[in-house]
Amino acid sequence: NAGVTQTPKFQVLKTGQSMTLQCAQDMNHNSMYWYRQDPGMGLRLIYYSASEGTTDKGEVPNGYNVSRLNKREFSLRLESAAPSQTSVYFCASSELMGLGTDTQYFGPGTRLTVL
Amino acid sequence: AQKVTQAQTEISVVEKEDVTLDCVYETRDTTYYLFWYKQPPSGELVFLIRRNSFDEQNEISGRYSWNFQKSTSSFNFTITASQVVDSAVYFCALSEALNYGGSQGNLIFGKGTKLSVKP
């Protein structure tokens, strides 16, 4: 059981380049999330997918798009990277999103630098 | 609005000391969930505990214990007899129940407390 996996682990981009961060979970979870972590800021939600086929904006969605490809996979795309998007990106998943709000389990993170 | 405050930015202790990490939260909801996560130097986020708002019993797991007090909106975390391996950043997080004020059960994180345990 790998849990939540993310690729790549590290990435350096130039301003204006695009890239997609991949996330997959093998726990049969319904909900998936993308967060970014900046120094001294904790984690902030970018986008989430409550279930397959749905996506919604979180706290800091500008400059990002997402795709819930199937139940297992949730990708995050930067169309035109900016230095302000330099951060560590975490994907997470949870079994349920509902009245019994479930625990979110996190992937290992992707460290992205935009020059 | 939801908010989580971890006032201690950094704490440094010597091995075997007890240490308490503070967490204060704000929410309008009567049903909510509180979490603690550990982020060791390797960078991953490790789930430690989840507590719902109806269960104010303190919890102990080995050297870890948690004190939940609704009256003071606090959910503090104590490590007894700290060890070097406890060195990490610890995050407290809050989630409201689905559909309260549009909430989708998202986690709101505090900014974290960096704990350094020296030998």
Coordinates of N, CA and C in Angstrom, one line a residue:
Chain A
N1 N 0.8 -1.2 0.0 CA 0.0 0.0 0.0 C 0.9 1.3 0.0
A2 N 0.9 2.0 -1.1 CA 1.8 3.1 -1.2 C 1.2 4.3 -0.6
G3 N -0.2 4.4 -0.4 CA -0.8 5.6 0.1 C -1.0 6.6 -0.9
V4 N -0.5 7.8 -0.7 CA -0.5 8.9 -1.7 C 0.8 9.1 -2.2
T5 N 0.9 9.1 -3.6 CA 2.2 9.3 -4.2 C 2.1 10.6 -5.1
Q6 N 3.3 11.2 -5.2 CA 3.3 12.5 -6.0 C 4.6 12.4 -6.9
T7 N 4.4 12.9 -8.1 CA 5.6 13.1 -9.0 C 5.5 14.5 -9.6
P8 N 6.6 15.1 -9.9 CA 8.0 14.7 -9.4 C 8.2 15.1 -8.0
K9 N 9.3 14.8 -7.4 CA 9.7 15.2 -6.0 C 10.3 16.6 -6.0
F10 N 11.0 16.9 -7.1 CA 11.6 18.3 -7.2 C 11.4 18.7 -8.7
Q11 N 11.3 20.0 -8.8 CA 11.2 20.6 -10.2 C 11.6 22.1 -10.1
V12 N 12.4 22.4 -11.2 CA 12.8 23.8 -11.4 C 12.2 24.3 -12.7
L13 N 11.5 25.4 -12.7 CA 10.9 25.9 -13.9 C 11.4 27.3 -14.1
K14 N 11.3 27.8 -15.3 CA 11.6 29.2 -15.6 C 10.2 29.9 -15.7
T15 N 10.2 31.2 -15.4 CA 9.0 31.9 -15.5 C 8.3 31.8 -16.8
G16 N 7.0 31.5 -16.8 CA 6.3 31.3 -18.0 C 6.1 29.9 -18.5
Q17 N 6.9 29.0 -18.0 CA 6.8 27.6 -18.4 C 5.6 27.0 -17.7
S18 N 5.1 25.9 -18.3 CA 4.0 25.2 -17.7 C 4.5 23.8 -17.2
M19 N 3.7 23.2 -16.3 CA 4.0 21.9 -15.8 C 2.7 21.3 -15.1
T20 N 2.7 20.0 -15.0 CA 1.6 19.3 -14.3 C 2.2 18.5 -13.2
L21 N 1.7 18.7 -12.0 CA 2.1 17.8 -10.8 C 1.0 16.7 -10.7
Q22 N 1.6 15.5 -10.6 CA 0.7 14.3 -10.6 C 0.5 13.8 -9.1
C23 N -0.6 13.3 -8.9 CA -0.9 12.7 -7.6 C -1.8 11.5 -7.8
A24 N -1.5 10.5 -7.0 CA -2.3 9.2 -7.1 C -2.4 8.6 -5.7
Q25 N -3.6 8.1 -5.4 CA -3.8 7.4 -4.2 C -4.4 6.0 -4.4
D26 N -4.0 5.1 -3.6 CA -4.4 3.7 -3.8 C -5.3 3.2 -2.6
M27 N -5.9 4.1 -1.9 CA -6.7 3.8 -0.7 C -8.2 3.8 -1.0
N28 N -8.5 4.0 -2.3 CA -9.9 4.0 -2.7 C -10.7 5.2 -2.0
H29 N -9.9 6.3 -1.8 CA -10.5 7.5 -1.2 C -11.4 8.2 -2.2
N30 N -12.4 8.9 -1.7 CA -13.3 9.7 -2.6 C -12.8 11.1 -2.8
S31 N -12.2 11.7 -1.8 CA -11.8 13.1 -1.9 C -10.3 13.3 -2.0
M32 N -10.0 14.3 -2.8 CA -8.5 14.6 -2.9 C -8.3 16.1 -2.9
Y33 N -7.1 16.5 -2.5 CA -6.8 17.9 -2.2 C -5.4 18.3 -2.7
W34 N -5.3 19.5 -3.1 CA -4.0 20.1 -3.3 C -3.7 21.3 -2.4
Y35 N -2.6 21.3 -1.7 CA -2.2 22.3 -0.8 C -0.8 22.9 -1.2
R36 N -0.6 24.1 -0.8 CA 0.8 24.6 -1.0 C 1.3 25.0 0.4
Q37 N 2.6 24.8 0.6 CA 3.2 25.2 1.9 C 4.3 26.2 1.7
D38 N 4.1 27.3 2.3 CA 5.1 28.4 2.2 C 5.7 28.7 3.6
P39 N 6.9 29.1 3.7 CA 7.6 29.3 5.0 C 6.7 30.2 5.9
G40 N 6.5 29.8 7.1 CA 5.7 30.6 8.0 C 4.2 30.7 7.8
M41 N 3.7 30.0 6.8 CA 2.3 30.2 6.4 C 1.5 28.9 6.6
G42 N 2.0 27.9 7.1 CA 1.3 26.6 7.2 C 0.9 26.1 5.8
L43 N -0.2 25.4 5.7 CA -0.6 24.8 4.4 C -1.9 25.6 4.0
R44 N -2.0 25.9 2.8 CA -3.2 26.5 2.3 C -3.8 25.7 1.1
L45 N -5.1 25.6 1.1 CA -5.8 24.8 0.1 C -5.8 25.5 -1.2
I46 N -5.4 24.8 -2.3 CA -5.5 25.4 -3.6 C -6.8 25.0 -4.3
Y47 N -7.0 23.7 -4.5 CA -8.2 23.1 -5.1 C -8.5 21.8 -4.4
Y48 N -9.7 21.3 -4.5 CA -10.1 20.0 -4.0 C -11.1 19.4 -4.9
S49 N -11.2 18.1 -4.7 CA -12.2 17.3 -5.4 C -12.9 16.4 -4.4
A50 N -14.2 16.7 -4.2 CA -15.0 16.0 -3.2 C -15.2 14.6 -3.7
S51 N -15.4 14.4 -4.9 CA -15.6 13.1 -5.5 C -15.2 13.1 -7.0
E52 N -15.1 11.9 -7.5 CA -14.7 11.8 -8.9 C -15.7 12.6 -9.8
G53 N -15.1 13.5 -10.6 CA -16.0 14.3 -11.5 C -16.3 15.7 -11.0
T54 N -15.9 16.0 -9.8 CA -16.1 17.3 -9.3 C -14.8 17.9 -8.8
T55 N -14.7 19.2 -9.0 CA -13.5 20.0 -8.4 C -14.0 21.4 -8.0
D56 N -13.4 21.9 -7.0 CA -13.8 23.2 -6.4 C -12.5 24.0 -6.0
K57 N -12.7 25.3 -6.0 CA -11.6 26.2 -5.6 C -11.4 26.2 -4.1
G58 N -10.2 26.3 -3.7 CA -9.9 26.5 -2.3 C -9.5 27.9 -2.0
E59 N -8.6 28.1 -1.1 CA -8.3 29.5 -0.6 C -7.4 30.2 -1.6
V60 N -6.5 29.5 -2.3 CA -5.5 30.2 -3.2 C -5.5 29.6 -4.6
P61 N -6.6 29.6 -5.4 CA -6.6 28.9 -6.7 C -6.0 29.6 -7.9
N62 N -5.7 30.9 -7.7 CA -5.3 31.7 -8.9 C -4.0 31.2 -9.4
G63 N -3.9 31.0 -10.8 CA -2.7 30.5 -11.4 C -2.6 29.0 -11.5
Y64 N -3.7 28.3 -11.1 CA -3.7 26.8 -11.1 C -4.9 26.3 -11.7
N65 N -4.8 25.1 -12.3 CA -6.0 24.3 -12.7 C -5.8 22.9 -12.3
V66 N -6.9 22.2 -12.2 CA -6.8 20.8 -11.7 C -7.7 19.9 -12.6
S67 N -7.4 18.6 -12.5 CA -8.1 17.6 -13.2 C -8.3 16.4 -12.3
R68 N -9.5 16.0 -12.1 CA -9.7 14.7 -11.4 C -9.9 13.6 -12.5
L69 N -8.8 13.0 -12.8 CA -8.8 12.1 -14.0 C -9.6 10.9 -13.8
N70 N -9.6 10.4 -12.6 CA -10.4 9.2 -12.2 C -10.4 9.2 -10.7
K71 N -10.9 8.2 -10.1 CA -11.0 8.2 -8.6 C -9.6 8.2 -8.0
R72 N -8.6 7.6 -8.6 CA -7.3 7.5 -8.1 C -6.4 8.8 -8.2
E73 N -6.6 9.5 -9.3 CA -5.6 10.5 -9.7 C -6.2 11.9 -9.8
F74 N -5.4 12.9 -9.3 CA -5.8 14.3 -9.2 C -4.6 15.1 -9.5
S75 N -4.6 15.8 -10.7 CA -3.4 16.5 -11.1 C -3.6 18.0 -10.9
L76 N -2.5 18.7 -10.8 CA -2.4 20.2 -10.6 C -1.6 20.7 -11.7
R77 N -2.1 21.7 -12.4 CA -1.4 22.3 -13.6 C -1.1 23.8 -13.3
L78 N 0.1 24.1 -13.6 CA 0.5 25.5 -13.7 C 0.7 25.9 -15.1
E79 N -0.2 26.7 -15.6 CA -0.2 27.1 -17.1 C 1.0 28.0 -17.4
S80 N 1.3 28.9 -16.6 CA 2.4 29.9 -16.8 C 3.0 30.2 -15.5
A81 N 4.0 29.5 -15.1 CA 4.6 29.6 -13.8 C 5.2 31.0 -13.5
A82 N 5.0 31.4 -12.2 CA 5.5 32.6 -11.7 C 6.3 32.4 -10.5
P83 N 7.3 33.2 -10.2 CA 8.1 33.1 -9.0 C 7.3 32.9 -7.7
S84 N 6.1 33.6 -7.7 CA 5.3 33.5 -6.5 C 4.7 32.1 -6.3
Q85 N 4.9 31.2 -7.3 CA 4.4 29.8 -7.1 C 5.5 28.9 -6.6
T86 N 6.7 29.5 -6.4 CA 7.7 28.7 -5.7 C 7.2 28.3 -4.3
S87 N 7.1 26.9 -4.1 CA 6.5 26.4 -2.9 C 6.7 24.9 -2.8
V88 N 6.2 24.3 -1.7 CA 6.2 22.9 -1.6 C 4.7 22.5 -1.8
Y89 N 4.4 21.6 -2.7 CA 3.0 21.3 -3.0 C 2.7 19.9 -2.4
F90 N 1.6 19.8 -1.7 CA 1.2 18.5 -1.1 C -0.2 18.1 -1.7
C91 N -0.3 16.9 -2.0 CA -1.6 16.3 -2.3 C -2.0 15.5 -1.1
A92 N -3.3 15.4 -0.9 CA -3.9 14.6 0.2 C -5.2 14.0 -0.3
S93 N -5.6 12.9 0.4 CA -6.8 12.3 0.1 C -7.5 11.9 1.4
S94 N -8.8 11.7 1.3 CA -9.6 11.3 2.5 C -10.7 10.4 2.0
E95 N -11.2 9.5 2.8 CA -12.2 8.5 2.4 C -13.5 9.2 2.1
L96 N -13.9 10.0 3.1 CA -15.2 10.6 3.0 C -15.1 12.1 3.1
M97 N -16.0 12.8 2.5 CA -16.1 14.2 2.8 C -17.6 14.4 3.2
G98 N -17.8 14.6 4.4 CA -19.2 14.7 4.9 C -19.3 15.1 6.3
L99 N -20.4 14.7 6.9 CA -20.7 15.1 8.3 C -19.6 14.5 9.2
G100 N -19.1 13.3 8.9 CA -18.0 12.8 9.7 C -16.7 13.1 8.9
T101 N -16.3 14.3 9.0 CA -15.2 14.8 8.2 C -14.0 13.9 8.5
D102 N -13.4 13.4 7.5 CA -12.5 12.3 7.6 C -11.0 12.8 7.6
T103 N -10.2 12.0 8.1 CA -8.7 12.4 8.2 C -8.2 12.4 6.8
Q104 N -7.3 13.5 6.5 CA -6.6 13.6 5.3 C -5.2 13.0 5.4
Y105 N -4.9 12.2 4.4 CA -3.5 11.6 4.4 C -2.7 12.2 3.3
F106 N -1.5 12.6 3.6 CA -0.7 13.4 2.6 C 0.3 12.6 1.9
G107 N 0.6 13.1 0.7 CA 1.8 12.6 -0.1 C 3.0 13.2 0.4
P108 N 4.2 12.8 -0.2 CA 5.5 13.3 0.3 C 5.8 14.7 -0.1
G109 N 5.1 15.3 -1.1 CA 5.3 16.7 -1.4 C 6.2 16.8 -2.7
T110 N 6.0 17.9 -3.4 CA 6.8 18.3 -4.6 C 7.4 19.7 -4.3
R111 N 8.7 19.8 -4.3 CA 9.3 21.0 -4.1 C 9.5 21.7 -5.4
L112 N 8.8 22.8 -5.7 CA 8.9 23.5 -7.0 C 9.6 24.9 -6.8
T113 N 10.5 25.1 -7.7 CA 11.2 26.4 -7.7 C 10.9 27.1 -9.1
V114 N 10.5 28.3 -9.1 CA 10.3 29.0 -10.3 C 11.2 30.2 -10.4
L115 N 12.1 30.2 -11.4 CA 13.2 31.2 -11.5 C 12.7 32.4 -12.4
Chain B
A1 N -15.4 33.2 11.1 CA -14.5 32.5 10.2 C -13.6 31.5 11.0
Q2 N -13.2 30.5 10.3 CA -12.3 29.5 10.9 C -10.9 30.1 11.0
K3 N -10.3 29.8 12.2 CA -8.9 30.2 12.3 C -8.2 29.3 13.3
V4 N -6.9 29.0 13.1 CA -6.2 28.2 14.0 C -4.9 29.0 14.4
T5 N -4.6 29.2 15.6 CA -3.5 29.9 16.1 C -2.5 29.1 16.9
Q6 N -1.3 29.0 16.4 CA -0.2 28.3 17.1 C 0.8 29.4 17.5
A7 N 0.6 29.9 18.7 CA 1.4 31.1 19.0 C 2.9 30.9 19.2
Q8 N 3.3 29.6 19.5 CA 4.7 29.3 19.6 C 5.3 29.0 18.3
T9 N 6.2 29.8 17.8 CA 6.8 29.6 16.5 C 7.8 28.5 16.6
E10 N 8.7 28.6 17.6 CA 9.7 27.7 17.8 C 9.9 27.4 19.3
I11 N 10.2 26.1 19.6 CA 10.5 25.7 21.0 C 11.7 24.8 20.9
S12 N 12.6 25.0 21.9 CA 13.8 24.2 22.0 C 13.8 23.6 23.4
V13 N 14.0 22.3 23.5 CA 14.1 21.6 24.8 C 15.2 20.7 24.8
V14 N 15.6 20.2 26.0 CA 16.6 19.2 26.1 C 15.9 17.8 26.2
E15 N 16.5 16.8 25.7 CA 16.0 15.5 25.7 C 15.5 15.1 27.1
K16 N 14.4 14.5 27.2 CA 13.7 14.0 28.4 C 12.8 15.1 29.1
E17 N 12.9 16.3 28.6 CA 12.0 17.3 29.1 C 10.6 17.1 28.5
D18 N 9.6 17.5 29.3 CA 8.2 17.5 28.8 C 8.0 18.8 28.0
V19 N 7.2 18.8 27.0 CA 6.9 20.0 26.3 C 5.5 20.0 25.8
T20 N 4.8 21.2 25.9 CA 3.4 21.3 25.4 C 3.4 22.3 24.3
L21 N 2.7 21.9 23.2 CA 2.5 22.7 22.1 C 1.0 23.2 22.1
D22 N 0.9 24.6 22.0 CA -0.4 25.1 22.2 C -1.1 25.3 20.8
C23 N -2.5 25.2 20.9 CA -3.3 25.4 19.7 C -4.6 26.0 20.2
V24 N -4.9 27.1 19.6 CA -6.2 27.8 19.9 C -7.0 27.9 18.6
Y25 N -8.2 27.7 18.6 CA -9.0 27.7 17.3 C -10.2 28.6 17.5
E26 N -10.7 29.0 16.3 CA -12.0 29.8 16.2 C -12.9 29.1 15.2
T27 N -14.1 29.0 15.6 CA -15.1 28.4 14.6 C -16.5 28.8 15.1
R28 N -17.4 29.0 14.1 CA -18.8 29.3 14.5 C -19.6 28.0 14.7
D29 N -19.1 26.9 14.2 CA -19.9 25.7 14.2 C -19.9 25.0 15.5
T30 N -20.9 24.2 15.8 CA -20.9 23.4 17.0 C -20.3 22.0 16.7
T31 N -20.3 21.6 15.4 CA -19.7 20.4 15.0 C -18.4 20.6 14.2
Y32 N -17.3 20.2 14.7 CA -16.0 20.5 14.0 C -15.0 19.4 14.5
Y33 N -13.9 19.4 13.8 CA -12.9 18.4 14.0 C -11.5 19.0 14.1
L34 N -10.7 18.5 15.0 CA -9.4 19.0 15.2 C -8.4 18.0 15.0
F35 N -7.2 18.4 14.4 CA -6.2 17.4 14.0 C -4.8 18.0 14.5
W36 N -3.9 17.0 14.7 CA -2.5 17.4 14.8 C -1.8 16.5 13.7
Y37 N -0.8 17.2 13.1 CA 0.1 16.6 12.1 C 1.5 16.9 12.5
K38 N 2.4 15.9 12.2 CA 3.8 16.1 12.4 C 4.6 16.2 11.1
Q39 N 5.5 17.1 10.9 CA 6.3 17.2 9.7 C 7.7 17.2 10.1
P40 N 8.3 16.0 10.0 CA 9.8 15.8 10.4 C 10.6 16.5 9.3
P41 N 11.9 16.6 9.6 CA 12.8 17.3 8.6 C 12.8 16.7 7.2
S42 N 12.4 15.4 7.1 CA 12.3 14.8 5.8 C 11.1 15.4 4.9
G43 N 10.2 16.1 5.6 CA 9.2 16.9 4.9 C 7.8 16.3 4.7
E44 N 7.6 15.0 5.0 CA 6.3 14.5 4.8 C 5.4 14.9 6.0
L45 N 4.1 14.8 5.8 CA 3.1 15.2 6.9 C 2.5 13.9 7.4
V46 N 2.7 13.7 8.7 CA 2.3 12.5 9.4 C 1.1 12.8 10.3
F47 N 0.0 12.1 10.1 CA -1.2 12.3 10.9 C -1.0 11.7 12.3
L48 N -1.4 12.5 13.3 CA -1.2 12.1 14.7 C -2.5 11.8 15.4
I49 N -3.5 12.7 15.3 CA -4.7 12.5 16.0 C -5.8 13.3 15.3
R50 N -7.0 12.8 15.5 CA -8.3 13.5 15.1 C -9.2 13.5 16.2
R51 N -9.9 14.6 16.5 CA -10.8 14.7 17.6 C -12.0 15.4 17.2
N52 N -13.2 15.0 17.5 CA -14.4 15.7 17.1 C -14.9 16.5 18.3
S53 N -15.7 17.5 18.0 CA -16.1 18.5 19.0 C -16.9 18.0 20.1
F54 N -17.5 16.8 20.0 CA -18.4 16.3 21.0 C -17.6 15.4 22.0
D55 N -16.3 15.2 21.7 CA -15.6 14.3 22.6 C -14.5 15.1 23.2
E56 N -14.7 15.5 24.5 CA -13.7 16.3 25.2 C -12.8 15.5 26.0
Q57 N -12.8 14.2 25.9 CA -11.9 13.3 26.7 C -10.5 13.5 26.2
N58 N -9.6 13.6 27.2 CA -8.2 13.7 26.8 C -7.7 12.4 26.3
E59 N -6.7 12.4 25.5 CA -6.2 11.2 24.9 C -4.8 11.0 25.1
I60 N -4.3 9.8 25.4 CA -2.9 9.5 25.6 C -2.5 8.4 24.6
S61 N -1.4 8.6 24.0 CA -0.9 7.5 23.1 C 0.7 7.5 23.3
G62 N 1.1 6.6 24.2 CA 2.5 6.5 24.5 C 3.0 7.8 25.2
R63 N 3.9 8.4 24.6 CA 4.5 9.6 25.2 C 3.7 10.9 24.8
Y64 N 2.7 10.7 23.9 CA 1.9 11.8 23.4 C 0.6 11.9 24.2
S65 N 0.1 13.1 24.5 CA -1.2 13.3 25.0 C -1.8 14.6 24.5
W66 N -3.1 14.6 24.5 CA -3.8 15.8 23.9 C -4.8 16.2 24.9
N67 N -4.9 17.5 25.1 CA -5.9 18.1 26.0 C -6.8 19.0 25.3
F68 N -8.1 18.6 25.1 CA -9.1 19.4 24.4 C -10.0 20.1 25.4
Q69 N -10.1 21.4 25.3 CA -10.9 22.2 26.2 C -11.8 23.1 25.4
K70 N -13.1 22.8 25.2 CA -14.0 23.7 24.4 C -14.1 25.0 25.1
S71 N -14.1 25.1 26.4 CA -14.3 26.3 27.1 C -13.3 27.4 26.7
T72 N -12.1 26.9 26.4 CA -11.0 27.9 26.0 C -10.7 27.7 24.6
S73 N -11.4 26.9 23.8 CA -11.1 26.7 22.4 C -9.7 26.3 22.2
S74 N -9.2 25.3 23.0 CA -7.8 24.9 22.8 C -7.7 23.4 22.7
F75 N -6.7 23.0 22.0 CA -6.4 21.6 21.7 C -4.9 21.4 21.8
N76 N -4.4 21.3 23.0 CA -3.0 21.3 23.2 C -2.4 19.9 23.2
F77 N -1.1 19.9 22.8 CA -0.4 18.6 22.6 C 0.8 18.6 23.5
T78 N 0.9 17.5 24.3 CA 2.1 17.4 25.2 C 2.9 16.1 24.8
I79 N 4.2 16.3 24.7 CA 5.1 15.2 24.6 C 5.8 15.0 25.9
T80 N 5.7 13.9 26.5 CA 6.4 13.6 27.7 C 7.8 12.9 27.4
A81 N 8.7 13.3 28.2 CA 10.1 12.7 28.1 C 10.5 12.8 26.6
S82 N 10.6 14.0 26.1 CA 10.9 14.2 24.7 C 12.2 13.5 24.2
Q83 N 12.2 13.2 22.9 CA 13.4 12.5 22.4 C 13.8 13.3 21.1
V84 N 15.0 13.1 20.7 CA 15.6 13.8 19.5 C 14.7 13.5 18.3
V85 N 14.1 12.3 18.2 CA 13.3 12.0 17.0 C 12.0 12.8 17.0
D86 N 11.7 13.4 18.1 CA 10.5 14.3 18.2 C 10.7 15.6 17.5
S87 N 11.9 15.9 17.1 CA 12.2 17.2 16.5 C 11.5 17.2 15.1
A88 N 10.6 18.3 15.0 CA 9.8 18.4 13.8 C 9.0 19.7 13.9
V89 N 8.3 19.9 12.8 CA 7.2 21.0 12.9 C 5.9 20.3 13.1
Y90 N 5.1 20.8 14.1 CA 3.9 20.3 14.4 C 2.8 21.3 14.0
F91 N 1.8 20.7 13.3 CA 0.7 21.5 12.8 C -0.6 21.1 13.5
C92 N -1.4 22.1 14.0 CA -2.7 21.9 14.4 C -3.7 22.3 13.3
A93 N -4.8 21.6 13.1 CA -5.7 22.0 12.0 C -7.1 21.8 12.4
L94 N -8.0 22.5 11.8 CA -9.4 22.5 12.1 C -10.3 22.3 10.9
S95 N -11.3 21.5 11.0 CA -12.3 21.3 9.9 C -13.7 21.4 10.4
E96 N -14.5 22.2 9.7 CA -15.9 22.3 10.1 C -16.7 21.2 9.4
A97 N -17.9 20.9 9.9 CA -18.7 19.9 9.2 C -19.2 20.3 7.9
L98 N -19.5 19.4 7.0 CA -19.9 19.7 5.7 C -21.1 20.6 5.7
N99 N -21.0 21.6 4.7 CA -22.1 22.5 4.4 C -22.4 23.5 5.5
Y100 N -21.6 23.6 6.5 CA -21.8 24.8 7.4 C -21.1 26.0 6.7
G101 N -21.9 27.0 6.4 CA -21.3 28.2 5.8 C -20.6 27.9 4.5
G102 N -21.0 26.8 3.8 CA -20.3 26.5 2.6 C -19.1 25.7 2.8
S103 N -18.8 25.3 4.0 CA -17.6 24.5 4.2 C -17.7 23.1 3.5
Q104 N -16.7 22.7 3.0 CA -16.6 21.3 2.4 C -15.7 20.4 3.2
G105 N -15.6 20.7 4.5 CA -14.7 19.9 5.3 C -13.2 20.2 5.1
N106 N -12.9 21.3 4.6 CA -11.5 21.6 4.3 C -10.7 21.8 5.6
L107 N -9.5 21.5 5.6 CA -8.6 21.7 6.7 C -8.1 23.1 6.7
I108 N -8.2 23.7 7.9 CA -7.5 25.0 8.1 C -6.4 24.8 9.0
F109 N -5.2 25.1 8.5 CA -4.0 24.8 9.3 C -3.5 26.0 10.1
G110 N -2.9 25.8 11.3 CA -2.1 26.8 11.9 C -0.8 26.9 11.2
K111 N 0.0 27.9 11.6 CA 1.3 28.1 11.0 C 2.4 27.2 11.4
G112 N 2.1 26.4 12.4 CA 3.1 25.4 12.9 C 4.0 25.8 14.0
T113 N 4.4 24.9 14.8 CA 5.4 25.1 15.8 C 6.6 24.2 15.6
K114 N 7.8 24.8 15.4 CA 9.0 24.0 15.2 C 9.6 23.6 16.6
L115 N 9.6 22.3 16.8 CA 10.2 21.8 18.0 C 11.6 21.2 17.8
S116 N 12.5 21.7 18.5 CA 13.9 21.1 18.5 C 14.2 20.5 19.8
V117 N 14.6 19.2 19.7 CA 14.9 18.5 20.9 C 16.4 18.2 20.9
K118 N 17.1 18.7 21.8 CA 18.6 18.6 21.8 C 19.0 17.5 22.7
P119 N 20.1 16.7 22.3 CA 20.5 15.6 23.2 C 21.2 16.1 24.5

